[in-house]
Coordinates of C-alpha atoms in Angstrom, one line a residue:
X1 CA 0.0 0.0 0.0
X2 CA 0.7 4.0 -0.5
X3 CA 2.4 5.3 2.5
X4 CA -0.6 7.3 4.2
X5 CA -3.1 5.6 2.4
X6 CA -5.7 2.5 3.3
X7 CA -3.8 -0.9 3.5
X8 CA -6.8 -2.8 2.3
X9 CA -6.5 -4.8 -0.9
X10 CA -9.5 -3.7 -2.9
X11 CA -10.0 -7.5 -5.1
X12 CA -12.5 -6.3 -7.2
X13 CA -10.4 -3.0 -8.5
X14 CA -7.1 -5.1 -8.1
X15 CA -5.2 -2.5 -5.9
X16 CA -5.3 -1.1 -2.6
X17 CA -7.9 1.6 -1.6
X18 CA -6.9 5.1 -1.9
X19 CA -8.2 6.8 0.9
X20 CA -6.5 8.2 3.4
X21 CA -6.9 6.5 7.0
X22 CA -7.4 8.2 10.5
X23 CA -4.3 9.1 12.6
X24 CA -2.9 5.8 13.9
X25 CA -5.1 3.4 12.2
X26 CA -3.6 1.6 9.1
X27 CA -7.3 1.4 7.2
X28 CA -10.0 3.9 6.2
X29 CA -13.1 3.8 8.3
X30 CA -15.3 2.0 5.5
X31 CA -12.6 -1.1 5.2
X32 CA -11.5 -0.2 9.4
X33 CA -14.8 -2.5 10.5
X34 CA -14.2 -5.4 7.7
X35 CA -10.5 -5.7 9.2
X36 CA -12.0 -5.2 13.2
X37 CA -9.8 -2.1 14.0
X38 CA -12.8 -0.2 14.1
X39 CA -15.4 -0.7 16.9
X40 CA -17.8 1.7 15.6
X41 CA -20.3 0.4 13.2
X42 CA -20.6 1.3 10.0
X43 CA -24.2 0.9 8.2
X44 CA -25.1 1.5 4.4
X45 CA -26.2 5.0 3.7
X46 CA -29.8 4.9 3.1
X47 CA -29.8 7.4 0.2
X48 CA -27.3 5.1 -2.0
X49 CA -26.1 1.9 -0.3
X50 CA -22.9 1.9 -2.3
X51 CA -21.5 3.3 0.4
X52 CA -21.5 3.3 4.1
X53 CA -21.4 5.6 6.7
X54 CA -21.3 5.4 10.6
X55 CA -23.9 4.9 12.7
X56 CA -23.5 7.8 15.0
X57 CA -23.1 10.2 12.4
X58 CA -25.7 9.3 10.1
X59 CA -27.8 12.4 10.2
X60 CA -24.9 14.6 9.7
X61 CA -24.2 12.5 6.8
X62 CA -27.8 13.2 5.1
X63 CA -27.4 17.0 5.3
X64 CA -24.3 16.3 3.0
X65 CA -24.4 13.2 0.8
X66 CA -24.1 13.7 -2.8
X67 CA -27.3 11.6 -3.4
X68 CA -29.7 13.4 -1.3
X69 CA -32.2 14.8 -3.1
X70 CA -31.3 18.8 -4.9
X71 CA -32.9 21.6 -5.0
X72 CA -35.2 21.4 -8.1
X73 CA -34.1 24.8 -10.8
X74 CA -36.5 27.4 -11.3
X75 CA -37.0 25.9 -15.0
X76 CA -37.3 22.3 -13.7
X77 CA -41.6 21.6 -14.7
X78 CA -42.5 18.1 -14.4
X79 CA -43.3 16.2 -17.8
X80 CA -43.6 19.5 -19.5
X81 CA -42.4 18.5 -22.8
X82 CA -43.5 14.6 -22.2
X83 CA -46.5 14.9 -24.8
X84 CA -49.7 13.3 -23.7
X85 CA -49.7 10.0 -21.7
X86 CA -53.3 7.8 -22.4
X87 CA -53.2 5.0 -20.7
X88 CA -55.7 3.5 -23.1
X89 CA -52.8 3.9 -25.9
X90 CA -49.3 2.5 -24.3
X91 CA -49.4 -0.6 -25.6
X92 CA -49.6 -3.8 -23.2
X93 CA -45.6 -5.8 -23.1
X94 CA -45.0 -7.0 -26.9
X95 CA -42.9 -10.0 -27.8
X96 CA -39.3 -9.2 -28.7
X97 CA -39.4 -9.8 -33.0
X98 CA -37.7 -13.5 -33.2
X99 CA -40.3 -14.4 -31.4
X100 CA -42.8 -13.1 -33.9
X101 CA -44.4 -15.8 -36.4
X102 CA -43.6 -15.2 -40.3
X103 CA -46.8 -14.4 -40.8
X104 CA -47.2 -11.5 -38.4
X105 CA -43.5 -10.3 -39.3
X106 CA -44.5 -10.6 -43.0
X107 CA -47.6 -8.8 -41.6
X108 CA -45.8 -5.8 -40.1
X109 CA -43.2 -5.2 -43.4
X110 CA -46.3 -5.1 -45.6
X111 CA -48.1 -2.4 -43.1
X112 CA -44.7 -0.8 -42.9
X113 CA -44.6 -0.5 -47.2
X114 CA -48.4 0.5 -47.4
X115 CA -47.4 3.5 -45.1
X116 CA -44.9 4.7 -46.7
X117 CA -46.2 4.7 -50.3
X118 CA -46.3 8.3 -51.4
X119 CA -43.7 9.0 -48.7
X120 CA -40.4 11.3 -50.0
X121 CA -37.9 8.4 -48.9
X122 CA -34.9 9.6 -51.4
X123 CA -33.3 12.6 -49.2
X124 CA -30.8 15.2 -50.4
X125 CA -27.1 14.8 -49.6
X126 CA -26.2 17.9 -47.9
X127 CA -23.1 17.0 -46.9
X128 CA -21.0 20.9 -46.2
X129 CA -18.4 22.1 -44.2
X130 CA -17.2 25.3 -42.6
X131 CA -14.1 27.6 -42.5
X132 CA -14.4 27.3 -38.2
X133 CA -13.0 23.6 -38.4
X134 CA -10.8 23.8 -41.5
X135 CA -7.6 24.2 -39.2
X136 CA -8.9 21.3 -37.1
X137 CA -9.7 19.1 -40.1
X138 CA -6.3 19.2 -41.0
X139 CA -4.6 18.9 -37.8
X140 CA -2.7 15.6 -38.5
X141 CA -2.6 15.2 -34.4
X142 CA -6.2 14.1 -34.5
X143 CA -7.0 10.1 -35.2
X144 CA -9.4 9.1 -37.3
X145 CA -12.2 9.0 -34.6
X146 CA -11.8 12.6 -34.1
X147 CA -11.5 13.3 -37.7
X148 CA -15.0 11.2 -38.2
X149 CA -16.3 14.2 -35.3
X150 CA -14.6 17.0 -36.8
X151 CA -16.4 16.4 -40.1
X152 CA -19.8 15.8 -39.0
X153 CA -19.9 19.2 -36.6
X154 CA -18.4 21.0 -39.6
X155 CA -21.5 19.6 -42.0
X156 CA -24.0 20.5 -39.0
X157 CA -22.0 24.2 -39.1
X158 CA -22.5 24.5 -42.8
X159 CA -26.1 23.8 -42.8
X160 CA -27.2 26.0 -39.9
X161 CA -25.2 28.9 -42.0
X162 CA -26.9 28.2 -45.5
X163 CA -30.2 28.4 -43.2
X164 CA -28.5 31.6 -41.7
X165 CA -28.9 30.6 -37.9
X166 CA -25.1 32.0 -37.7
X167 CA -25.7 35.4 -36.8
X168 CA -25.6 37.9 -33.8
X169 CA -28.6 38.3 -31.2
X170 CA -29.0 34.3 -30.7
X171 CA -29.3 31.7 -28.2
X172 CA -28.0 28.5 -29.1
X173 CA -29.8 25.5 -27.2
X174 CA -27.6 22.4 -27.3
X175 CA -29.7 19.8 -26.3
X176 CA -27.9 16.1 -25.4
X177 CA -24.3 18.5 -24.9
X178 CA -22.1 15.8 -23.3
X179 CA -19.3 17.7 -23.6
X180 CA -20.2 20.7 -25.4
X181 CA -18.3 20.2 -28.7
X182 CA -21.0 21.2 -31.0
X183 CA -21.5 24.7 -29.3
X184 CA -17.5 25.1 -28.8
X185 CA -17.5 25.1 -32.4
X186 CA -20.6 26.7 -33.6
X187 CA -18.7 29.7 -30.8
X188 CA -15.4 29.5 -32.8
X189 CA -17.6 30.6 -36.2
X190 CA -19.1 33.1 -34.3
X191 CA -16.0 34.7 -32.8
X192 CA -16.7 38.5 -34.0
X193 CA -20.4 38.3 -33.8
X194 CA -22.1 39.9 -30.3
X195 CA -25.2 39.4 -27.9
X196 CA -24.6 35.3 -28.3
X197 CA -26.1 32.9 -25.7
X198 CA -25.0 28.8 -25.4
X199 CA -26.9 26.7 -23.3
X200 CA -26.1 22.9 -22.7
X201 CA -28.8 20.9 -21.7
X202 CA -27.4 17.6 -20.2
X203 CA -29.4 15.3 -17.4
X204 CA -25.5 13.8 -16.1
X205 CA -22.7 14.7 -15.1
X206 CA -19.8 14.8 -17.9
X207 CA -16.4 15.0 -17.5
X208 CA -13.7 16.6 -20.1
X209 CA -16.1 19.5 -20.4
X210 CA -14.9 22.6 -22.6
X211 CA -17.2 25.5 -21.1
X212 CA -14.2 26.5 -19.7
X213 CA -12.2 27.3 -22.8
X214 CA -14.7 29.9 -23.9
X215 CA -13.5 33.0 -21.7
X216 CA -14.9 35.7 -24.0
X217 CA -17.2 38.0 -22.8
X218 CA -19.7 38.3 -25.4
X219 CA -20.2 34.6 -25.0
X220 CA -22.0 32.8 -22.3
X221 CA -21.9 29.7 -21.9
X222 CA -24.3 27.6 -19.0
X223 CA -24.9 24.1 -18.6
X224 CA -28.9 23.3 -17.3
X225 CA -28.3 20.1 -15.6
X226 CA -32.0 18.8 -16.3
X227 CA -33.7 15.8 -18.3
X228 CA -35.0 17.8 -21.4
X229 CA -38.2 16.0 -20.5
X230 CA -38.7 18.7 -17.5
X231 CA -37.3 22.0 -19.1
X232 CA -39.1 24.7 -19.3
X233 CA -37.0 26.9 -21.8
X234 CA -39.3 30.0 -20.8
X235 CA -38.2 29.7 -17.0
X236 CA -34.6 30.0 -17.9
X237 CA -33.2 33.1 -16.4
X238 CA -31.3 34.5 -19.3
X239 CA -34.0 33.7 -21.6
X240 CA -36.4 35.6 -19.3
X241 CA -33.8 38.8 -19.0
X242 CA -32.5 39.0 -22.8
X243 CA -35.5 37.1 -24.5
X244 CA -33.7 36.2 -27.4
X245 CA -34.4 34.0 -30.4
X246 CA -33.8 30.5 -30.2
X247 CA -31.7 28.2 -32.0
X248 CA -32.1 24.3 -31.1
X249 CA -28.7 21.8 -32.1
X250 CA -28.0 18.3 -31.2
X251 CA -25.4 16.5 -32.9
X252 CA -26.8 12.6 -32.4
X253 CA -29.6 13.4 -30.1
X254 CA -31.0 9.9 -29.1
X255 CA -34.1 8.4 -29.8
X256 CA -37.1 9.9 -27.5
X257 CA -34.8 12.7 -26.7
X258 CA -35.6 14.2 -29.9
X259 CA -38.9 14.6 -29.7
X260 CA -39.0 16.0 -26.2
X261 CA -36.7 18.2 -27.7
X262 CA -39.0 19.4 -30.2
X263 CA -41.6 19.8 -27.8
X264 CA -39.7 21.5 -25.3
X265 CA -38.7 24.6 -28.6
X266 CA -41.9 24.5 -30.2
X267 CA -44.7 23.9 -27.6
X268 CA -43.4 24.8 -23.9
X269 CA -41.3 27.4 -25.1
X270 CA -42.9 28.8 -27.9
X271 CA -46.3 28.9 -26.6
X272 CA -44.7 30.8 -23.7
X273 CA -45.9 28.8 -20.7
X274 CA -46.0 31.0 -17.5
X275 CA -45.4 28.1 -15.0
X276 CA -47.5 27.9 -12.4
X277 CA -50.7 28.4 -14.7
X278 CA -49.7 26.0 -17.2
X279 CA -50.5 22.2 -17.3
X280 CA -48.3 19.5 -17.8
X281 CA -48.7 18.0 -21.3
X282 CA -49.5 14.9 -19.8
X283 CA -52.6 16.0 -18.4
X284 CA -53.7 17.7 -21.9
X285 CA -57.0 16.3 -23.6
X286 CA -56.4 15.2 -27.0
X287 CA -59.0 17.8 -28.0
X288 CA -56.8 20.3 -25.8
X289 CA -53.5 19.5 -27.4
X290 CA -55.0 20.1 -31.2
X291 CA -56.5 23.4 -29.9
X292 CA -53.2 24.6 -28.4
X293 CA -51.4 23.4 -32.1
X294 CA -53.8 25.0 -34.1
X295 CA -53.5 28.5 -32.0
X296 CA -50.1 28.7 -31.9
X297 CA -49.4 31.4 -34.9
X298 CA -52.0 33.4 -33.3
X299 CA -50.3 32.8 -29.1
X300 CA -46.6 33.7 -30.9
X301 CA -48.8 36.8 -32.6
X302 CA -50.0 38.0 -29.3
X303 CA -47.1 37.8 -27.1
X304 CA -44.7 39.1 -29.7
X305 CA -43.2 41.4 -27.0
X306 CA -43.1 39.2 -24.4
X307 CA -41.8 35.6 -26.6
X308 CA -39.3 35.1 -29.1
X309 CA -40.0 32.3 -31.3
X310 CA -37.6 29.5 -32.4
X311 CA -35.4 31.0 -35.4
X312 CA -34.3 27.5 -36.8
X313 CA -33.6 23.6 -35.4
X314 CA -30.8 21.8 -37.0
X315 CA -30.6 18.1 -35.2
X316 CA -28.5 15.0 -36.3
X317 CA -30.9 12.0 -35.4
X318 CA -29.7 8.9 -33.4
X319 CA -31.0 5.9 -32.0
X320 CA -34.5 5.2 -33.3
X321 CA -34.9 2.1 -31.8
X322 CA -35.1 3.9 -28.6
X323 CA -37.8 5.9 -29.3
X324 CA -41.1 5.9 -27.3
X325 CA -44.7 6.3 -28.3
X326 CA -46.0 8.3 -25.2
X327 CA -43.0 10.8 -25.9
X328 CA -43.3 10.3 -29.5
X329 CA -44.6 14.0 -31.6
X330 CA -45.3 12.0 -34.9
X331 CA -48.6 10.0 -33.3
X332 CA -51.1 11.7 -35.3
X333 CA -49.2 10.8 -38.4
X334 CA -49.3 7.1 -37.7
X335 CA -53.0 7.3 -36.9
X336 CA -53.6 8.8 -40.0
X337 CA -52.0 6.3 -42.3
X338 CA -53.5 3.5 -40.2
X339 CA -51.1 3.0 -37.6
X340 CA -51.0 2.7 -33.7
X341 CA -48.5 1.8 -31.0
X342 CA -48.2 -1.8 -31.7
X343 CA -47.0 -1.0 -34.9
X344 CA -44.7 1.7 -33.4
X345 CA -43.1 -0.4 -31.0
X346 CA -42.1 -3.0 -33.7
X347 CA -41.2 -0.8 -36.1
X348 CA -38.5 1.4 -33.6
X349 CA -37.1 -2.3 -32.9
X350 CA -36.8 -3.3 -36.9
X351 CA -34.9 0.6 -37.3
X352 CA -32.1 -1.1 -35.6
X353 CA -31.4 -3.4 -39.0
X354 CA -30.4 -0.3 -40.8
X355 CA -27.2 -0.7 -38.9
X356 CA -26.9 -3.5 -37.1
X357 CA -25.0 -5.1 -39.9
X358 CA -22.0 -3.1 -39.1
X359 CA -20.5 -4.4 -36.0
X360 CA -17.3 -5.7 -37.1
X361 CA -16.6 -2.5 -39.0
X362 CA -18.1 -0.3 -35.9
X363 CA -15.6 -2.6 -33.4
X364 CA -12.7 -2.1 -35.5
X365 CA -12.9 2.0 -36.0
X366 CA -13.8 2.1 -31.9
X367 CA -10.4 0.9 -31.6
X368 CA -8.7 2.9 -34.2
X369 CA -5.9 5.8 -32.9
X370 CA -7.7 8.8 -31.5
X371 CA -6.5 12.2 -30.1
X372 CA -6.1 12.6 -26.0
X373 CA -9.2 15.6 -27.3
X374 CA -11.5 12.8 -28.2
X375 CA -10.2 10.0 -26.0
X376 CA -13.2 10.1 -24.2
X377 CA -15.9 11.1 -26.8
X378 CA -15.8 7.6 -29.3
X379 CA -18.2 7.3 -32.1
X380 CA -22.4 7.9 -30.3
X381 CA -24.2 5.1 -29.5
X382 CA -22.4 2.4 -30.6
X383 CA -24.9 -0.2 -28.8
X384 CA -27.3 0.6 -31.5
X385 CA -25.3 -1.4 -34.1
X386 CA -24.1 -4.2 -31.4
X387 CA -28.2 -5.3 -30.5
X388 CA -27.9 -9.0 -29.2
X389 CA -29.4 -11.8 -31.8
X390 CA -32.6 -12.3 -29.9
X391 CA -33.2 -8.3 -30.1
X392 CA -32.8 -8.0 -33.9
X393 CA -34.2 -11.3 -34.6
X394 CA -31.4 -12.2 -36.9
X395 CA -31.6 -16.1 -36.5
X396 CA -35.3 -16.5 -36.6
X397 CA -35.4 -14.3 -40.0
X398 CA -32.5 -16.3 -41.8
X399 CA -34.7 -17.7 -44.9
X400 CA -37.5 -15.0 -44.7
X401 CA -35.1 -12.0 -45.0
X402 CA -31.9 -11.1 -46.5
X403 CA -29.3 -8.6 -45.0
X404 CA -29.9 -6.4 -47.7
X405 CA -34.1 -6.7 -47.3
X406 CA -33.3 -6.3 -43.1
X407 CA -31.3 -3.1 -44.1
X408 CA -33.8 -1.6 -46.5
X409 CA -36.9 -2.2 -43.6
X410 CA -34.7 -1.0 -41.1
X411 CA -34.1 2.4 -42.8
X412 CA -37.7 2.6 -44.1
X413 CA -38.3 2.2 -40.5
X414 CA -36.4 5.6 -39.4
X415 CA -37.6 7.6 -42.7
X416 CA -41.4 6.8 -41.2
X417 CA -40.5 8.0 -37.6
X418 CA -38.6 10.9 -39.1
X419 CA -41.4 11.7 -41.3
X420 CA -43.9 12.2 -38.7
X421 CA -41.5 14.5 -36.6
X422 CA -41.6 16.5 -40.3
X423 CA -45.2 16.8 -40.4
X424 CA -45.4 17.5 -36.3
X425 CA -43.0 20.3 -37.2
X426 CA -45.2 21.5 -40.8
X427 CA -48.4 21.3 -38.6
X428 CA -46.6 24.1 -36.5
X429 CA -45.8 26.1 -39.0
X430 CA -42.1 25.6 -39.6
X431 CA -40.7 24.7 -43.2
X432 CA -38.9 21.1 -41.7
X433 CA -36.4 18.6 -44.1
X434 CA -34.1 15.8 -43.5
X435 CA -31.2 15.3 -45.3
X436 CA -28.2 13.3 -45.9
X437 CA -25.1 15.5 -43.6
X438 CA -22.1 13.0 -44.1
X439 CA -21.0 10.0 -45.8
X440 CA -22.4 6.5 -44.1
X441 CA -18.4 5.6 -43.9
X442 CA -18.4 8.9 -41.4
X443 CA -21.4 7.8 -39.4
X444 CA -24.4 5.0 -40.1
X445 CA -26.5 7.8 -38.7
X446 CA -26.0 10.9 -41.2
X447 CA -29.8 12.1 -41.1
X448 CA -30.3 15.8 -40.2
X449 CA -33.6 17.2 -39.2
X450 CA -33.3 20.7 -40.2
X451 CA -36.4 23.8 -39.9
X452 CA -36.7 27.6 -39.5
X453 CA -40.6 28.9 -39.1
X454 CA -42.3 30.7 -41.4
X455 CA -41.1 33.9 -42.1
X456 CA -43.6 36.2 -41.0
X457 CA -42.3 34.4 -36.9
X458 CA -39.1 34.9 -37.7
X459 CA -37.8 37.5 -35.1
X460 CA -34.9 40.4 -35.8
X461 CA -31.5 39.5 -34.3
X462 CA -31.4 41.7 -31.0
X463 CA -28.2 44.1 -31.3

């Protein structure tokens, strides 16, 4: 052991504790009781019993432990972007698909083909770059992981600029931040631009963080520690004081995350919920929730001083297998073509043969040399293409399906989900599009959901 250190021989972590011992006692007083130099008993907290505390001491310990319960924020709102919850609609516990027969699969892929004849399923390649990551892209330091990142954020730069969402008088919502590389770099292409805003919205703690490179004054940057499910965008302190316009990024925003995201810029925050007077979504009416869609040109219309709208939404899509129905904004779509949760929940499962073809080649490029920058930031969500056997189905469909037929339902799959977030968006009065962002070899998910509003809501930059 460490001079000064425990003398216990953590097995599990094969080496010896690192915390420092009392004066005269050679272990720390969680291993001290285990070894019987410690007479005083030691009981597991009851806020998180991965840890123990002493007996004596266990109120003192409540007051301070770093799972007690926080404070909530001011624009923490329970289920306020959730979307409506009928009970009568979550579908009951489906069978996993290998389990499915051939006829009900066979079923499901002709359901699946019916809904999306008439559908736009060719999408644009709009695969761009910016002049912000041009140094970057051709720093040779940088492996080909971070190269794979560096190319992506400089596509999603060069679309939010063609839509002009680069400008002064904006506040950039980074929704799913992890570490904040998206904003860093949408900041760097905005270096001589005023009056700009960052938030990053992240429910967990992240490590290797780079708020803290940005010391410019004209550029705030604040991390809202909340589950985008809860955030009231109105209630935000800066957004109250400066009320400026909106922009909403996400650079692989996974599965039901994107539509509470949607919800959270175009319903809580654009209706301009005051709080205390404003239900939850959850306890919306369906007759309720097409009322408030249908008024919300004339809401944005009569609180033009007090709300700005959303100037534009540019989101790279993850993860659609982990979508949800209750969160889902794209259920009046599937009702109209036919469709319900049942089919939902099968179809977010299939989404998952788009890629899941692709381990070996995902495995390899995890593994491939990367920077110390992006040591800790590998390629998003790689679990999607690693599903086990029994989740994909892959045995039981050997002889009814090809990989190449599994690949083309799987992405038919996502274009239907994406589709209906397009119409949710349309319905709201936004001009919405998906397109291609980067090459397949770059990432298996290179879908962005871009939209501005209409122009008559789109607000002057604030000077």
């Amino acid at each position: 052991p460490v001079p000064g250190r425990c003398a216990y021989f953590v097995e599990r972590k094969k080496r010896f504790c690192k915390m420092t011992p009392g004066p005269g006692r050679r272990f720390c007083g969680e291993h001290g009781q285990q070894e019987g130099e410690n007479d005083r008993k030691r009981i597991p907290c009851p806020l998180d019993p991965k840890h123990t505390v002493y007996e004596d001491q266990l109120q003192k310990h409540l007051k301070k432990c770093n799972s007690r319960e926080k404070p909530k924020p001011v624009y923490f709102v329970q289920d306020i972007n959730a979307g409506l919850k009928d009970g009568a609609e979550i579908p009951e516990r489906q069978v996993p698909i290998s389990s499915l027969s051939k006829e009900g699969l066979e079923n499901l892929i002709t359901k699946l083909k019916k809904a999306s004849n008439g559908l736009e399923l060719r999408l644009k390649e709009q695969i761009l770059s910016h002049q912000a990551l041009q140094e970057a892209l051709h720093d040779p330091k940088n492996g080909e992981s971070a190269f794979k990142h560096l190319k992506q954020q400089a596509s999603i730069l060069g679309n939010m600029e063609k839509l002009h969402l680069l400008g002064p008088g904006r506040c950039f919502v980074e929704f799913g931040a992890g570490r904040g590389k998206l904003s860093h770099w949408v900041d760097v292409a905005l270096q001589n631009v005023e009056n700009v805003q960052f938030l990053l919205v992240e429910r967990a703690t992240t490590r290797f963080k780079v708020d803290g490179k940005h010391k410019r004054r004209d550029s705030i940057f604040e991390r809202l520690q909340v589950d985008i499910q809860h955030l009231c965008l109105k209630k935000v302190p800066i957004l109250e004081k400066k009320k400026l316009p909106v922009v909403g990024i996400g650079k692989h925003l996974c599965g039901a995350a994107t539509d509470l995201a949607l919800r959270c810029l175009v319903e809580s925050y654009t209706a301009c919920c005051d709080g205390e007077n404003e239900e939850p979504a959850t306890k919306r009416s369906r007759t309720d929730k097409t009322q408030v869609a249908s008024n919300n040109s004339a809401d944005n219309e009569s609180n033009k001083d007090d709300c700005k709208p959303v100037a534009g939404i540019v989101i790279a899509l993850c993860c659609h297998h982990k979508c949800d129905w209750t969160h889902y904004v794209g259920r009046e779509f599937f009702k109209s073509v036919g469709l319900g949760p049942f089919e939902f929940h099968y179809f977010q499962r299939m989404s998952s043969w788009a890629t899941c073809g692709m381990q070996e080649t995902t495995t390899r490029a995890s593994t491939s040399q990367e920077s110390e920058d992006e040591t800790n930031d590998t390629e998003e969500h790689e679990h999607e293409q690693t599903l086990s056997k029994a989740e994909s189905g892959s045995d039981t469909l050997q002889g009814i399906l090809t990989v190449e037929e599994r690949k083309e339902i799987g992405c038919l799959c996502k274009r239907l989900i994406d589709h209906g977030r397009i119409e949710y968006l349309q319905q709201r009065g936004y001009k919405a599009a998906l397109q291609y962002y980067t090459e397949s070899a770059v990432s298996l998910e290179n879908v962005l959901l871009t939209a501005v509003p209409s122009p008559s809501l789109i607000p002057e930059p604030t000077m």
